[in-house]
CSV table of C-alpha atoms in Angstrom, one decimal:
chain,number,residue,atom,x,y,z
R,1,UNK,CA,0.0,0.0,0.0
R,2,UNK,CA,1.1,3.6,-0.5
R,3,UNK,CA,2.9,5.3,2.4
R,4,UNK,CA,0.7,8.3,1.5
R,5,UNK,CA,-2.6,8.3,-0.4
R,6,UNK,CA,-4.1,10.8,-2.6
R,7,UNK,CA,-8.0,11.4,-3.2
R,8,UNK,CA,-9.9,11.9,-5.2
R,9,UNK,CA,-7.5,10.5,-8.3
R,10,UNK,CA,-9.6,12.6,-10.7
R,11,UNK,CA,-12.2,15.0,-10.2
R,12,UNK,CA,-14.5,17.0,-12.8
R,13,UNK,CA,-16.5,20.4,-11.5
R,14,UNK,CA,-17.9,23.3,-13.0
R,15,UNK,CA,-16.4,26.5,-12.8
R,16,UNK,CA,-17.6,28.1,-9.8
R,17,UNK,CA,-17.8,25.0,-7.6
R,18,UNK,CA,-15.8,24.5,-4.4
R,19,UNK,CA,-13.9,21.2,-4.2
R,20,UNK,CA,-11.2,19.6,-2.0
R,21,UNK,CA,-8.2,16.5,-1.9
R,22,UNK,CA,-7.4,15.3,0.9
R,23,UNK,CA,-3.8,13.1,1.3
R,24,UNK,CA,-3.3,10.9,4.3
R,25,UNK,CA,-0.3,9.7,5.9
R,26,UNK,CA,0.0,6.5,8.1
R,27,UNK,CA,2.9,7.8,9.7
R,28,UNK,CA,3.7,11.4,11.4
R,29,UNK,CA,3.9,14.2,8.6
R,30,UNK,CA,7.3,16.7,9.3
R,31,UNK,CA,6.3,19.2,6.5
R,32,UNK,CA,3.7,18.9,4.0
R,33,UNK,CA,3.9,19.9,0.3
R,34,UNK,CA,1.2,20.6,-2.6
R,35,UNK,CA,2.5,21.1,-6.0
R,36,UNK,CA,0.5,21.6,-9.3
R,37,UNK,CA,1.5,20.0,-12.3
R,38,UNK,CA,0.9,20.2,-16.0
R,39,UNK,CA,0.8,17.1,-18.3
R,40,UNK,CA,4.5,16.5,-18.9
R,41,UNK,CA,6.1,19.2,-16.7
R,42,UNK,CA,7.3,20.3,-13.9
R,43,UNK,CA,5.9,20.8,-10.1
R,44,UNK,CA,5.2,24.4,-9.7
R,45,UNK,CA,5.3,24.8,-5.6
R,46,UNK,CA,1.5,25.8,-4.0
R,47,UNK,CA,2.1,25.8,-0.3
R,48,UNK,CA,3.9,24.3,2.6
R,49,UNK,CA,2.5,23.2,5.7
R,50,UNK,CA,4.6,22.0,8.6
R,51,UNK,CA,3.1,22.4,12.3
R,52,UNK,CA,-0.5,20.5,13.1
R,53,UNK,CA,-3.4,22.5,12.9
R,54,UNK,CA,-2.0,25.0,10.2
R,55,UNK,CA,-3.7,26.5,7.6
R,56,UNK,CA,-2.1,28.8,4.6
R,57,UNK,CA,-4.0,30.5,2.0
R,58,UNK,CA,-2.8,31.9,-1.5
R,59,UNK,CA,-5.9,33.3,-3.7
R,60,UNK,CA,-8.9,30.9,-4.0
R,61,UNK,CA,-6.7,27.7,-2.7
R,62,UNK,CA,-6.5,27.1,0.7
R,63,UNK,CA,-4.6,24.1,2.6
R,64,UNK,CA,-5.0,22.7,5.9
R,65,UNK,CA,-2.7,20.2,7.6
R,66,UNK,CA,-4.7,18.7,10.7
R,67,UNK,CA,-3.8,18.5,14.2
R,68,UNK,CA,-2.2,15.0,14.9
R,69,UNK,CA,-0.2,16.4,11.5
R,70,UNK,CA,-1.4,13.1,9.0
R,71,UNK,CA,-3.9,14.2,7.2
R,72,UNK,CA,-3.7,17.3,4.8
R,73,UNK,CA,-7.1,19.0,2.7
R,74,UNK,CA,-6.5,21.3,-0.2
R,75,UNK,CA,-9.6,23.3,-0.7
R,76,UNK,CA,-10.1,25.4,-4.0
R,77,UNK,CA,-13.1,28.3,-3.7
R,78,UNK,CA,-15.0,29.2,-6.5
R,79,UNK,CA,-13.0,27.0,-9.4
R,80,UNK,CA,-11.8,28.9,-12.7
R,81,UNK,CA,-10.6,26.9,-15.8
R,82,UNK,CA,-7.5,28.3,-14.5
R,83,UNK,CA,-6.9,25.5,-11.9
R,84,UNK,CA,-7.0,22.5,-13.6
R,85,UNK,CA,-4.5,20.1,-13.9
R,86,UNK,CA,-2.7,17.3,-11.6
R,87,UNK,CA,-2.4,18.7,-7.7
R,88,UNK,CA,0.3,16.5,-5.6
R,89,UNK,CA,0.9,16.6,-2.2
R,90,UNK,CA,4.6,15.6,-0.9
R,91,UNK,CA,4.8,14.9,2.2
R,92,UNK,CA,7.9,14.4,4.7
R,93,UNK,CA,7.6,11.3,6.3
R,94,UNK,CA,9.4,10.3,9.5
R,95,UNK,CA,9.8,7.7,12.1
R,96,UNK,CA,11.0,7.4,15.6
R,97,UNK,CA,11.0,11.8,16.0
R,98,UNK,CA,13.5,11.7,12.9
R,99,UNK,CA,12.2,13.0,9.1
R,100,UNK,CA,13.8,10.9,6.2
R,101,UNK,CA,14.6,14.2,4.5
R,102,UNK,CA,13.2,13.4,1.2
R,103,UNK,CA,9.4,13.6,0.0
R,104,UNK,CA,6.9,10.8,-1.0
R,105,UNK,CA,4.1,11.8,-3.4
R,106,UNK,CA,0.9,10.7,-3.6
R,107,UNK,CA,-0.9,9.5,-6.4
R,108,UNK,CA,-2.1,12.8,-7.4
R,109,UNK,CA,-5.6,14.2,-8.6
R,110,UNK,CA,-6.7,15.2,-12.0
R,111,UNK,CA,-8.7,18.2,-11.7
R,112,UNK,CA,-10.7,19.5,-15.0
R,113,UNK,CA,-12.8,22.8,-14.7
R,114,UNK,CA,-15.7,22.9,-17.6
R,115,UNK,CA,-16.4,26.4,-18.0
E,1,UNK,CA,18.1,33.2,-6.8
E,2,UNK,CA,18.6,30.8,-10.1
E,3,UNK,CA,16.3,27.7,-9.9
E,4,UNK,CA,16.9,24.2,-10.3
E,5,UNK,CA,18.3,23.3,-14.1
E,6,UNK,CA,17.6,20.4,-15.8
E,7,UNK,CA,18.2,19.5,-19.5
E,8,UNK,CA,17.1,18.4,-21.7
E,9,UNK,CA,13.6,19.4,-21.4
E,10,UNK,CA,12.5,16.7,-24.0
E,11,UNK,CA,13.9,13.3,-25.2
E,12,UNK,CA,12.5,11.0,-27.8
E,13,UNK,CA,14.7,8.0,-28.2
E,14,UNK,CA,14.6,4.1,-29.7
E,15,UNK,CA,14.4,1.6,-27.1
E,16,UNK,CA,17.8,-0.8,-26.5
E,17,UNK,CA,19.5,3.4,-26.6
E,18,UNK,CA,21.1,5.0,-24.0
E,19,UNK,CA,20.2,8.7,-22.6
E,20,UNK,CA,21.7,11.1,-20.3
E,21,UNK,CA,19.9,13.8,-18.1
E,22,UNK,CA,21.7,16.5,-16.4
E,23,UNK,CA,20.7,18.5,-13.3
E,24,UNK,CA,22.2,21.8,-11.6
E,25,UNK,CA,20.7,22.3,-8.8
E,26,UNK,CA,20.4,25.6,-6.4
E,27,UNK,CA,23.7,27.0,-4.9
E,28,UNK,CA,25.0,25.8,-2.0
E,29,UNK,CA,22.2,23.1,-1.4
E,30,UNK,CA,23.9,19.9,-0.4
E,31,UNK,CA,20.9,17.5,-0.7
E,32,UNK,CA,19.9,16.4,-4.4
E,33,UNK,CA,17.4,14.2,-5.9
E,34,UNK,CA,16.1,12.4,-9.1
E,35,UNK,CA,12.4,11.2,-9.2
E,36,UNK,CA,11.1,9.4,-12.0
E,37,UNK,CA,7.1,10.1,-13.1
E,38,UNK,CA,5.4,7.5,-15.2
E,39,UNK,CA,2.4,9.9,-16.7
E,40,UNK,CA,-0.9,9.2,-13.8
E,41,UNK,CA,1.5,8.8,-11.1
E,42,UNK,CA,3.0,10.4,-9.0
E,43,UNK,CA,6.7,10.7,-8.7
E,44,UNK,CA,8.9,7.8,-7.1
E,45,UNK,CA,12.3,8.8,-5.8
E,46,UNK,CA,15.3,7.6,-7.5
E,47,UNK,CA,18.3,8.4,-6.0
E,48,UNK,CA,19.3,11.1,-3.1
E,49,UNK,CA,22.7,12.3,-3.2
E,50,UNK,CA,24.2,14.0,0.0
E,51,UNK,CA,26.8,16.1,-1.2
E,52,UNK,CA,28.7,13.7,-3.5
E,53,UNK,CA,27.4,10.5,-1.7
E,54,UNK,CA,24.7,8.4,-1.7
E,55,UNK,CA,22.1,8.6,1.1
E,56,UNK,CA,19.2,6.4,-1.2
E,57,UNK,CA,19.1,4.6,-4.4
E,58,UNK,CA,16.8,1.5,-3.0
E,59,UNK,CA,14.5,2.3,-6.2
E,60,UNK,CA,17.1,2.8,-8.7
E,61,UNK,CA,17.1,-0.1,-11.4
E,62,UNK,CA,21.4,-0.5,-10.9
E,63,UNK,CA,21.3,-3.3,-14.1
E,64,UNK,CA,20.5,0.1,-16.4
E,65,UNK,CA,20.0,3.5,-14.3
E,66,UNK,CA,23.1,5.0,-12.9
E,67,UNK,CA,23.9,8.6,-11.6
E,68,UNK,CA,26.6,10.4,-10.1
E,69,UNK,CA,27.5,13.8,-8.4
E,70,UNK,CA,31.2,14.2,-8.1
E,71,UNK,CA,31.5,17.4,-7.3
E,72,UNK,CA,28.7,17.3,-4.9
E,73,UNK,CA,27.3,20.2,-6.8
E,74,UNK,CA,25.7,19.1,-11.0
E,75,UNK,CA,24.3,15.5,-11.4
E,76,UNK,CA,24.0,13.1,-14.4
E,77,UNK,CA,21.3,10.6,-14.3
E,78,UNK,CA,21.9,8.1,-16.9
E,79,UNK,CA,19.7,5.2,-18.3
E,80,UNK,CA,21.6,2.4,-20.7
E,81,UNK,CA,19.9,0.6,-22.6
E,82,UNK,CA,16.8,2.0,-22.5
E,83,UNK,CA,13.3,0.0,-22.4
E,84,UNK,CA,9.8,1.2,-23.3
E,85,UNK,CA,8.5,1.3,-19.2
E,86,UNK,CA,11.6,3.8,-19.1
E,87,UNK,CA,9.2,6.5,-21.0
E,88,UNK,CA,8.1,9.2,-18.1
E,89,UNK,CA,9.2,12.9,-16.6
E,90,UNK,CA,12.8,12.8,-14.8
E,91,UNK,CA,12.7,15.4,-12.5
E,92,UNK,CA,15.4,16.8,-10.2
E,93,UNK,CA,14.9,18.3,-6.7
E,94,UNK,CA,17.9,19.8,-4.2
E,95,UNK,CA,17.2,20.9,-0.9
E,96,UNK,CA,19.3,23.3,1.5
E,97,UNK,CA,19.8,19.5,3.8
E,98,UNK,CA,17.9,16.9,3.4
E,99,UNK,CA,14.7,18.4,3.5
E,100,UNK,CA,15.7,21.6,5.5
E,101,UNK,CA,14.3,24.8,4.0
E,102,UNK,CA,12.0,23.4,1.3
E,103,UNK,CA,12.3,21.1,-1.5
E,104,UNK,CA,12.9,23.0,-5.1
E,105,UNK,CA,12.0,21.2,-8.3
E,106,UNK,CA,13.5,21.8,-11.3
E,107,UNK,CA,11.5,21.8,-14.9
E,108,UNK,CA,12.2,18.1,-15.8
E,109,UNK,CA,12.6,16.6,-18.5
E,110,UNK,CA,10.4,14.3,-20.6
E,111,UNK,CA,11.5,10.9,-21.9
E,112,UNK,CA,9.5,9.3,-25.0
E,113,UNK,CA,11.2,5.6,-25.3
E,114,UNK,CA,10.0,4.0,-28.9
């Protein structure tokens, strides 16, 4: 099984609708990372969460990492075409009080926005 | 501050072929890695080097993936012979220390195997 899973895997809304992904860890999250993605490209950096109960906001996307710090929603307000494409979260897992110092990725989530 | 470099940004080669990707990463950060993406998925770490050592490369396929970073600073991730599963994004990510102050990603680059 995945050390960190991703849902929804893919997700269709119309523009204007609110939707969220959620990623959940089985083991202790020491920073939490969502990335966006385009077909074929690079990971363009969203937000960074790292203490339990935080929540960052950047325009219409907001992400919330939740207290026991293993779970992690990304909430988009309001969808444009603007926000599709494949949203990741990378998380830095640890064990024993120690993180690995490298990310694992979920699945990720295809998100398409019909206008 | 320059970002991550990788090159090329696309590669279209014939399987049985061998193919090299190179990464500069962000000055000064001593941690660098190399995920691979197969297209749907996300990406599975490769190898992390530590300076010019290697801290990970459980995942790396060693009968045809190899990579280096002598200098500790550039990388080459190379793939010989290629096979057809091989086709996905190679992306490079360097970090200040192992994870310390953020991870930065670098464009990739895409890998068609035929």
């Amino acid at each position: 099984s995945q050390e960190l899973e991703q849902s929804p895997q893919s997700l269709i809304v119309q523009e204007g609708k609110n939707l969220t992904i959620n990623c959940t860890s089985s083991k202790t999250l020491y920073g939490l990372y969502w990335y966006k993605q385009k077909y074929g490209e690079g990971l363009i950096f969203l937000m960074m969460l790292q203490k339990g109960g935080e929540e960052k906001s950047h325009e219409k996307i907001t992400a919330k990492l939740d207290e026991k710090k293993q779970q992690s929603s990304l909430h988009i307000t309001a969808s444009q075409p603007s926000h599709a494409g494949i949203y990741l979260c990378g998380a830095d897992i640890g064990a024993g009080g120690t993180s690995y110092g490298k990310l694992t990725f979920g699945q990720g989530t295809i998100l398409t926005v019909h206008p | 501050e320059a970002g991550v470099a990788q090159s090329p940004r696309y590669k279209i080669i014939e399987k049985r072929q061998s193919v090299a990707f190179w990464c500069n990463p962000i000055s000064g950060h001593a941690t660098l890695y190399w995920y691979q993406q197969i297209l749907g998925q996300g990406p599975k770490l490769l190898i992390q080097f530590q300076n010019n050592g290697v801290v990970d490369d459980s995942q790396l396929p060693k009968d045809r993936f190899s990579a280096e970073r002598l200098k500790g600073v550039d990388s080459t991730l190379k793939i010989q012979p290629a096979k057809l599963e091989d086709s996905a994004v190679y992306l490079c990510a360097s970090s200040l220390d192992q994870g310390g102050g953020g991870y930065t990603f670098g464009s990739g680059t895409r890998l068609t195997v035929v």
